[in-house]
Amino acid sequence: MKKYNFNAGPSMLPREVIENTAKQILDFNGSGLSLMEISHRAKDFQPVVDEAEALVKELLNVPEGYSVIFLGGGASLQFMQIPANFLIKKAGYVNSGTWAKKAMKEAKLFGEVVEVASSADDNYTHLPHNYEIPADLDYLHICTNNTIFGTELREDIDAPVRLIADMSSDILSRPVDVSKYDAIYAGAQKNMSMAGVTVIIVKDDVLGKAPRELPTMLDYRTHVEKGSMFNTPPVVPIYTLMETLRWVKAQGGVKEMDRRAHECAEALYAEIDRNKLFRGTVAKEDRSLMNICFVMNDEFKDLEKSFLDFATERGMVGIKGHRSVGGFRASCYNAMTMEGVNALIQTMKDFEAQH
Ligand SMILES: *Cc1c(COP(=O)(O)O)cnc(C)c1O
């Protein structure tokens, strides 16, 4: 039976990206060696890093004066690497969900942290809106897509201070005005690659200002200067990233990804709103196009387990909601197709017809 992968991360990748990576794992560029066995300094591998970097810049229209680096440690390492490099006295955080809160916790190790806005009291069922950004912050940190709660900020805000964004779960799903940010970071395993690499886009002239000595590995300058080759980078995840970037470009770039994201999410939300069994969990204006969260309506609560079984039998994978929301979550990243979304919609309709 065909499987439709709605996992929140690691998540679905385009089939051809997986196949091309698999080929290179067996025989890298006809060298007779696996991609896993070669030196990261092999002359055949440098072009992979160069192309991945160039494609990130091209696809996201990264302006002059920014560097793109690939690091290990996941987005979670960035929760501390960002304040280590950028926090001088005081940073502001928008607390829009679990990941935003974790980022804020790490920043407190490096200086004063202000929670500029929060939707925690409403269990993050909407984004914080209409908050004031103090002008004396070293930076404001936002999380553009709240993977767990299913809210998303799909625009680039104006901030009177440096703006830093965790875009782990919606990068490459829309055009971004990078010039509004001083740093953007994203763990790759949601929308770009397998787990193991994190993409960081950082403005060069803000580096080196932190009033602390940084361990070499934590200083972004180390990796900018060495082109992500200071130490052994995650070779296979970077290769897969490059393949995904090629795929995004061939499909029509981030504008086309944006169009598809709207198409998939709007169809699924329309079914959630129409179907008597289900309801969405977040404010309509803040609904994520990437992570679509829904629960059973109260009078059908006892059908939750049986819907999950029903959907699983039909090939739906990964739709169980995160424990802090419950219900269901269908993640529709770039590689998801309307075919997959329609299969889920049909499953919901068929289940409704039985009840
Ligand atoms: C998954 C996720 C993270 C954590 O990523 P790791 O790579 O596992 O550290 C951080 N932020 C957001 C928005 C995420 O979705």
Tab-separated table of C-alpha atoms and ligand atoms in Angstrom:
chain	number	residue	atom	x	y	z
A	1	MET	CA	0.000	0.000	0.000
A	2	LYS	CA	1.184	3.504	-0.782
A	3	LYS	CA	2.288	5.442	2.286
A	4	TYR	CA	1.704	9.147	2.720
A	5	ASN	CA	4.244	10.645	5.063
A	6	PHE	CA	2.816	13.432	7.236
A	7	ASN	CA	5.611	13.214	9.821
A	8	ALA	CA	6.527	16.494	11.514
A	9	GLY	CA	10.277	15.895	11.299
A	10	PRO	CA	12.313	14.142	10.179
A	11	SER	CA	9.853	14.255	7.380
A	12	MET	CA	9.015	13.568	3.790
A	13	LEU	CA	11.614	14.319	1.122
A	14	PRO	CA	11.147	14.237	-2.653
A	15	ARG	CA	11.605	10.684	-3.925
A	16	GLU	CA	14.278	11.692	-6.439
A	17	VAL	CA	16.313	13.370	-3.689
A	18	ILE	CA	16.337	10.109	-1.737
A	19	GLU	CA	17.180	8.055	-4.823
A	20	ASN	CA	20.000	10.343	-5.903
A	21	THR	CA	21.458	10.331	-2.393
A	22	ALA	CA	21.189	6.542	-2.264
A	23	LYS	CA	23.143	6.257	-5.530
A	24	GLN	CA	25.917	8.483	-4.229
A	25	ILE	CA	26.058	6.511	-0.997
A	26	LEU	CA	26.763	3.406	-3.074
A	27	ASP	CA	29.196	5.060	-5.462
A	28	PHE	CA	30.103	8.714	-5.188
A	29	ASN	CA	30.579	10.275	-8.630
A	30	GLY	CA	31.842	6.996	-10.065
A	31	SER	CA	34.792	6.993	-7.669
A	32	GLY	CA	34.088	3.477	-6.414
A	33	LEU	CA	33.800	4.918	-2.895
A	34	SER	CA	30.696	5.709	-0.884
A	35	LEU	CA	29.716	9.293	-0.110
A	36	MET	CA	30.087	8.085	3.480
A	37	GLU	CA	33.707	7.080	2.949
A	38	ILE	CA	35.206	10.076	1.202
A	39	SER	CA	37.089	12.913	2.823
A	40	HIS	CA	35.112	16.093	3.229
A	41	ARG	CA	38.182	17.702	1.665
A	42	ALA	CA	38.030	15.483	-1.401
A	43	LYS	CA	37.990	17.630	-4.518
A	44	ASP	CA	34.642	16.150	-5.537
A	45	PHE	CA	32.968	17.156	-2.312
A	46	GLN	CA	33.868	20.843	-2.204
A	47	PRO	CA	31.584	21.483	-5.222
A	48	VAL	CA	28.684	19.951	-3.254
A	49	VAL	CA	29.148	22.442	-0.401
A	50	ASP	CA	29.659	25.278	-2.866
A	51	GLU	CA	26.544	24.414	-4.835
A	52	ALA	CA	24.408	24.013	-1.697
A	53	GLU	CA	25.585	27.403	-0.470
A	54	ALA	CA	24.996	29.048	-3.840
A	55	LEU	CA	21.518	27.534	-4.142
A	56	VAL	CA	20.454	28.705	-0.668
A	57	LYS	CA	21.559	32.198	-1.705
A	58	GLU	CA	19.827	31.992	-5.059
A	59	LEU	CA	16.552	30.458	-3.890
A	60	LEU	CA	16.141	32.774	-0.907
A	61	ASN	CA	17.568	35.768	-2.731
A	62	VAL	CA	20.155	36.328	0.008
A	63	PRO	CA	21.651	39.837	-0.348
A	64	GLU	CA	25.345	40.702	-0.433
A	65	GLY	CA	26.954	40.825	2.977
A	66	TYR	CA	25.445	37.585	4.283
A	67	SER	CA	27.108	34.198	4.714
A	68	VAL	CA	25.486	30.784	4.542
A	69	ILE	CA	26.992	28.085	6.739
A	70	PHE	CA	26.207	24.451	7.473
A	71	LEU	CA	26.696	23.203	11.020
A	72	GLY	CA	25.872	20.157	13.091
A	73	GLY	CA	24.034	20.200	16.407
A	74	GLY	CA	20.519	20.831	15.132
A	75	ALA	CA	18.446	23.943	15.600
A	76	SER	CA	18.728	23.263	19.331
A	77	LEU	CA	22.420	24.148	19.286
A	78	GLN	CA	21.455	27.469	17.684
A	79	PHE	CA	19.318	28.213	20.733
A	80	MET	CA	22.612	28.809	22.568
A	81	GLN	CA	24.927	29.716	19.682
A	82	ILE	CA	22.733	32.687	18.731
A	83	PRO	CA	22.931	34.384	22.163
A	84	ALA	CA	26.601	33.393	22.527
A	85	ASN	CA	27.357	35.407	19.392
A	86	PHE	CA	24.720	38.156	19.538
A	87	LEU	CA	23.674	38.815	23.124
A	88	ILE	CA	25.561	41.764	24.564
A	89	LYS	CA	23.234	42.955	27.347
A	90	LYS	CA	19.593	42.248	26.635
A	91	ALA	CA	17.660	40.192	24.106
A	92	GLY	CA	13.934	39.927	23.414
A	93	TYR	CA	12.062	36.722	22.668
A	94	VAL	CA	8.579	36.169	21.329
A	95	ASN	CA	7.246	33.129	23.145
A	96	SER	CA	5.048	31.539	20.490
A	97	GLY	CA	5.501	27.874	21.336
A	98	THR	CA	7.654	25.103	22.724
A	99	TRP	CA	10.675	25.743	20.509
A	100	ALA	CA	10.585	29.507	21.071
A	101	LYS	CA	10.481	28.884	24.805
A	102	LYS	CA	13.439	26.535	24.631
A	103	ALA	CA	15.411	29.158	22.708
A	104	MET	CA	14.587	31.727	25.388
A	105	LYS	CA	15.743	29.414	28.164
A	106	GLU	CA	19.188	29.009	26.611
A	107	ALA	CA	19.595	32.751	26.009
A	108	LYS	CA	19.222	33.388	29.750
A	109	LEU	CA	22.623	31.788	30.234
A	110	PHE	CA	24.204	34.673	28.334
A	111	GLY	CA	22.452	37.800	29.564
A	112	GLU	CA	19.170	39.506	30.289
A	113	VAL	CA	16.201	38.144	28.386
A	114	VAL	CA	12.855	39.880	27.982
A	115	GLU	CA	9.770	37.955	26.977
A	116	VAL	CA	8.424	40.552	24.562
A	117	ALA	CA	5.150	38.724	23.951
A	118	SER	CA	3.653	35.345	24.719
A	119	SER	CA	0.647	33.229	23.879
A	120	ALA	CA	1.472	30.611	26.534
A	121	ASP	CA	-1.654	31.467	28.559
A	122	ASP	CA	-3.788	30.303	25.637
A	123	ASN	CA	-1.690	27.173	25.167
A	124	TYR	CA	-0.188	28.779	22.042
A	125	THR	CA	-3.422	28.493	20.044
A	126	HIS	CA	-2.578	31.782	18.318
A	127	LEU	CA	0.472	33.904	17.625
A	128	PRO	CA	1.219	36.858	19.871
A	129	HIS	CA	0.119	40.021	18.022
A	130	ASN	CA	0.397	43.779	18.524
A	131	TYR	CA	3.321	43.738	20.888
A	132	GLU	CA	5.860	46.457	21.342
A	133	ILE	CA	9.488	45.774	20.622
A	134	PRO	CA	11.755	47.669	23.048
A	135	ALA	CA	14.338	49.675	21.126
A	136	ASP	CA	17.175	48.756	23.473
A	137	LEU	CA	17.295	45.066	22.651
A	138	ASP	CA	20.404	43.555	21.100
A	139	TYR	CA	18.054	41.457	19.028
A	140	LEU	CA	14.534	40.110	18.826
A	141	HIS	CA	14.172	36.348	18.382
A	142	ILE	CA	11.115	34.892	16.691
A	143	CYS	CA	10.100	31.419	15.578
A	144	THR	CA	8.260	31.741	12.271
A	145	ASN	CA	6.531	28.370	12.328
A	146	ASN	CA	5.486	26.666	15.521
A	147	THR	CA	5.811	23.055	14.486
A	148	ILE	CA	4.097	21.612	17.550
A	149	PHE	CA	1.117	23.968	17.836
A	150	GLY	CA	0.555	24.671	14.147
A	151	THR	CA	0.769	28.464	14.023
A	152	GLU	CA	2.861	30.352	11.515
A	153	LEU	CA	4.024	33.891	10.848
A	154	ARG	CA	4.189	33.957	7.053
A	155	GLU	CA	5.516	37.464	6.679
A	156	ASP	CA	8.725	39.284	7.465
A	157	ILE	CA	8.105	41.778	10.235
A	158	ASP	CA	9.755	45.138	10.663
A	159	ALA	CA	11.703	45.319	13.889
A	160	PRO	CA	13.547	48.371	15.221
A	161	VAL	CA	16.321	46.032	16.409
A	162	ARG	CA	18.213	43.093	14.921
A	163	LEU	CA	15.825	40.328	13.965
A	164	ILE	CA	16.759	36.664	14.338
A	165	ALA	CA	14.474	33.837	13.272
A	166	ASP	CA	14.179	30.127	13.817
A	167	MET	CA	12.761	28.998	10.470
A	168	SER	CA	13.373	25.294	11.024
A	169	SER	CA	9.980	24.168	9.861
A	170	ASP	CA	9.043	26.632	7.150
A	171	ILE	CA	12.251	27.661	5.435
A	172	LEU	CA	12.111	27.282	1.635
A	173	SER	CA	8.308	27.269	1.719
A	174	ARG	CA	7.941	30.932	0.748
A	175	PRO	CA	10.009	33.880	-0.477
A	176	VAL	CA	11.697	35.605	2.469
A	177	ASP	CA	13.052	39.137	2.676
A	178	VAL	CA	16.382	38.109	4.158
A	179	SER	CA	17.502	41.732	4.426
A	180	LYS	CA	15.122	42.166	7.382
A	181	TYR	CA	17.025	39.578	9.409
A	182	ASP	CA	20.481	39.496	10.937
A	183	ALA	CA	20.368	35.743	11.256
A	184	ILE	CA	18.092	32.934	10.149
A	185	TYR	CA	18.620	29.332	11.178
A	186	ALA	CA	16.901	26.090	10.348
A	187	GLY	CA	17.485	22.461	11.228
A	188	ALA	CA	17.329	20.655	7.892
A	189	GLN	CA	15.185	17.666	8.776
A	190	LYS	CA	11.812	19.404	8.410
A	191	ASN	CA	11.959	20.807	4.918
A	192	MET	CA	15.442	20.477	3.467
A	193	SER	CA	17.315	17.278	4.170
A	194	MET	CA	17.824	14.414	6.550
A	195	ALA	CA	18.738	15.215	10.171
A	196	GLY	CA	22.316	16.227	10.858
A	197	VAL	CA	22.805	19.632	9.300
A	198	THR	CA	21.563	23.091	10.225
A	199	VAL	CA	21.537	25.957	7.748
A	200	ILE	CA	22.485	29.370	9.129
A	201	ILE	CA	22.228	32.593	7.152
A	202	VAL	CA	24.050	35.321	8.982
A	203	LYS	CA	24.848	38.954	8.289
A	204	ASP	CA	28.609	39.323	8.246
A	205	ASP	CA	28.964	42.725	9.847
A	206	VAL	CA	27.217	41.708	13.068
A	207	LEU	CA	29.722	39.000	13.892
A	208	GLY	CA	32.459	39.421	16.464
A	209	LYS	CA	30.607	41.930	18.642
A	210	ALA	CA	29.834	39.699	21.612
A	211	PRO	CA	31.623	40.770	24.799
A	212	ARG	CA	32.791	37.269	25.642
A	213	GLU	CA	35.424	34.866	24.531
A	214	LEU	CA	33.845	32.144	22.503
A	215	PRO	CA	35.041	28.575	22.127
A	216	THR	CA	36.274	28.258	18.539
A	217	MET	CA	33.455	25.963	17.466
A	218	LEU	CA	30.788	28.322	18.826
A	219	ASP	CA	32.040	31.400	17.020
A	220	TYR	CA	30.194	31.791	13.710
A	221	ARG	CA	33.283	33.496	12.285
A	222	THR	CA	35.184	30.208	12.475
A	223	HIS	CA	32.715	28.582	10.108
A	224	VAL	CA	32.219	31.613	7.870
A	225	GLU	CA	35.977	31.924	7.382
A	226	LYS	CA	36.431	28.215	6.660
A	227	GLY	CA	33.375	27.856	4.445
A	228	SER	CA	31.744	25.337	6.811
A	229	MET	CA	34.920	23.223	6.625
A	230	PHE	CA	36.603	24.076	9.929
A	231	ASN	CA	36.006	20.507	11.025
A	232	THR	CA	34.292	17.573	9.344
A	233	PRO	CA	30.811	18.730	8.353
A	234	PRO	CA	27.862	16.331	8.048
A	235	VAL	CA	28.730	15.150	4.550
A	236	VAL	CA	25.684	13.037	3.663
A	237	PRO	CA	23.074	15.494	5.022
A	238	ILE	CA	24.789	18.316	3.093
A	239	TYR	CA	24.672	16.217	-0.067
A	240	THR	CA	20.949	15.544	0.465
A	241	LEU	CA	20.418	19.244	1.143
A	242	MET	CA	22.034	20.083	-2.183
A	243	GLU	CA	19.760	17.613	-3.966
A	244	THR	CA	16.679	19.113	-2.289
A	245	LEU	CA	17.763	22.614	-3.256
A	246	ARG	CA	18.190	21.487	-6.875
A	247	TRP	CA	14.726	19.954	-6.707
A	248	VAL	CA	13.154	23.142	-5.309
A	249	LYS	CA	14.800	25.152	-8.074
A	250	ALA	CA	13.632	22.742	-10.773
A	251	GLN	CA	10.053	22.909	-9.448
A	252	GLY	CA	10.006	26.687	-9.807
A	253	GLY	CA	11.682	27.896	-6.622
A	254	VAL	CA	10.214	29.113	-3.354
A	255	LYS	CA	7.360	30.941	-5.081
A	256	GLU	CA	6.105	27.633	-6.407
A	257	MET	CA	6.636	26.032	-2.963
A	258	ASP	CA	4.509	28.832	-1.516
A	259	ARG	CA	1.764	28.216	-4.069
A	260	ARG	CA	1.749	24.479	-3.329
A	261	ALA	CA	1.764	25.059	0.427
A	262	HIS	CA	-1.323	27.238	0.098
A	263	GLU	CA	-3.026	24.712	-2.155
A	264	CYS	CA	-2.378	21.756	0.169
A	265	ALA	CA	-3.132	23.538	3.438
A	266	GLU	CA	-6.239	25.335	2.229
A	267	ALA	CA	-7.755	22.085	0.951
A	268	LEU	CA	-7.059	20.313	4.229
A	269	TYR	CA	-8.303	23.149	6.436
A	270	ALA	CA	-11.456	23.379	4.306
A	271	GLU	CA	-12.141	19.713	5.035
A	272	ILE	CA	-11.415	20.148	8.751
A	273	ASP	CA	-13.892	23.051	8.845
A	274	ARG	CA	-16.507	21.179	6.818
A	275	ASN	CA	-16.305	17.736	8.395
A	276	LYS	CA	-18.630	17.339	11.406
A	277	LEU	CA	-16.125	15.130	13.229
A	278	PHE	CA	-13.187	17.529	13.319
A	279	ARG	CA	-12.137	21.049	14.219
A	280	GLY	CA	-8.910	23.005	13.924
A	281	THR	CA	-6.987	23.900	17.083
A	282	VAL	CA	-5.613	27.366	16.335
A	283	ALA	CA	-6.898	30.833	15.394
A	284	LYS	CA	-7.730	30.840	11.695
A	285	GLU	CA	-5.572	33.862	10.872
A	286	ASP	CA	-2.517	32.199	12.392
A	287	ARG	CA	-2.918	28.741	10.881
A	288	SER	CA	0.314	27.140	9.739
A	289	LEU	CA	0.550	25.951	6.154
A	290	MET	CA	3.176	23.447	7.241
A	291	ASN	CA	1.775	21.729	10.339
A	292	ILE	CA	-1.966	21.343	10.258
A	293	CYS	CA	-3.338	20.508	13.694
A	294	PHE	CA	-6.869	19.284	14.320
A	295	VAL	CA	-8.840	17.370	16.925
A	296	MET	CA	-12.126	15.489	17.101
A	297	ASN	CA	-15.096	17.657	17.977
A	298	ASP	CA	-16.095	17.148	21.618
A	299	GLU	CA	-19.099	14.923	20.867
A	300	PHE	CA	-16.845	12.582	18.845
A	301	LYS	CA	-13.855	12.537	21.210
A	302	ASP	CA	-14.112	8.792	21.763
A	303	LEU	CA	-13.529	8.180	18.044
A	304	GLU	CA	-9.981	9.522	18.161
A	305	LYS	CA	-8.210	6.205	18.418
A	306	SER	CA	-10.406	4.587	15.827
A	307	PHE	CA	-9.809	7.407	13.324
A	308	LEU	CA	-6.082	7.018	13.830
A	309	ASP	CA	-6.344	3.281	13.134
A	310	PHE	CA	-8.602	3.906	10.127
A	311	ALA	CA	-6.164	6.423	8.664
A	312	THR	CA	-3.161	4.211	9.365
A	313	GLU	CA	-4.813	1.348	7.491
A	314	ARG	CA	-5.115	3.656	4.509
A	315	GLY	CA	-1.437	4.510	4.484
A	316	MET	CA	-1.454	7.780	6.422
A	317	VAL	CA	1.774	8.012	8.421
A	318	GLY	CA	2.660	10.397	11.216
A	319	ILE	CA	-0.688	12.119	11.741
A	320	LYS	CA	-0.872	11.604	15.500
A	321	GLY	CA	-0.767	15.021	17.159
A	322	HIS	CA	2.035	16.100	19.465
A	323	ARG	CA	1.274	15.192	23.085
A	324	SER	CA	0.957	18.849	24.085
A	325	VAL	CA	-1.923	19.384	21.618
A	326	GLY	CA	-3.401	15.913	21.203
A	327	GLY	CA	-5.560	14.922	18.254
A	328	PHE	CA	-3.871	15.009	14.895
A	329	ARG	CA	-1.187	16.866	13.019
A	330	ALA	CA	-0.624	16.539	9.305
A	331	SER	CA	2.675	18.088	8.287
A	332	CYS	CA	2.672	19.218	4.674
A	333	TYR	CA	6.201	20.297	3.857
A	334	ASN	CA	7.481	21.011	0.352
A	335	ALA	CA	7.614	17.370	-0.721
A	336	MET	CA	3.951	16.706	0.162
A	337	THR	CA	1.693	16.455	-2.862
A	338	MET	CA	-1.982	17.228	-3.469
A	339	GLU	CA	-2.361	13.508	-4.066
A	340	GLY	CA	-1.299	12.868	-0.475
A	341	VAL	CA	-3.502	15.643	0.880
A	342	ASN	CA	-6.471	14.394	-1.138
A	343	ALA	CA	-5.896	10.875	0.196
A	344	LEU	CA	-6.095	12.231	3.742
A	345	ILE	CA	-9.180	14.308	2.923
A	346	GLN	CA	-10.891	11.251	1.414
A	347	THR	CA	-10.001	9.276	4.553
A	348	MET	CA	-11.667	11.935	6.689
A	349	LYS	CA	-14.758	11.951	4.488
A	350	ASP	CA	-15.046	8.156	4.500
A	351	PHE	CA	-14.676	8.038	8.250
A	352	GLU	CA	-17.354	10.694	8.634
A	353	ALA	CA	-19.702	8.658	6.439
A	354	GLN	CA	-19.384	5.746	8.897
A	355	HIS	CA	-20.444	7.869	11.854
B	1	LIG	C1	12.356	20.717	15.180
B	1	LIG	C2	12.534	22.113	15.568
B	1	LIG	C3	13.617	22.541	16.356
B	1	LIG	C4	14.639	21.587	16.920
B	1	LIG	O1	15.420	21.072	15.912
B	1	LIG	P1	16.623	20.057	16.214
B	1	LIG	O2	17.314	20.068	14.886
B	1	LIG	O3	16.012	18.752	16.565
B	1	LIG	O4	17.447	20.616	17.292
B	1	LIG	C5	13.735	23.889	16.632
B	1	LIG	N1	12.846	24.765	16.177
B	1	LIG	C6	11.788	24.408	15.421
B	1	LIG	C7	10.833	25.436	14.935
B	1	LIG	C8	11.603	23.070	15.100
B	1	LIG	O5	10.557	22.698	14.356
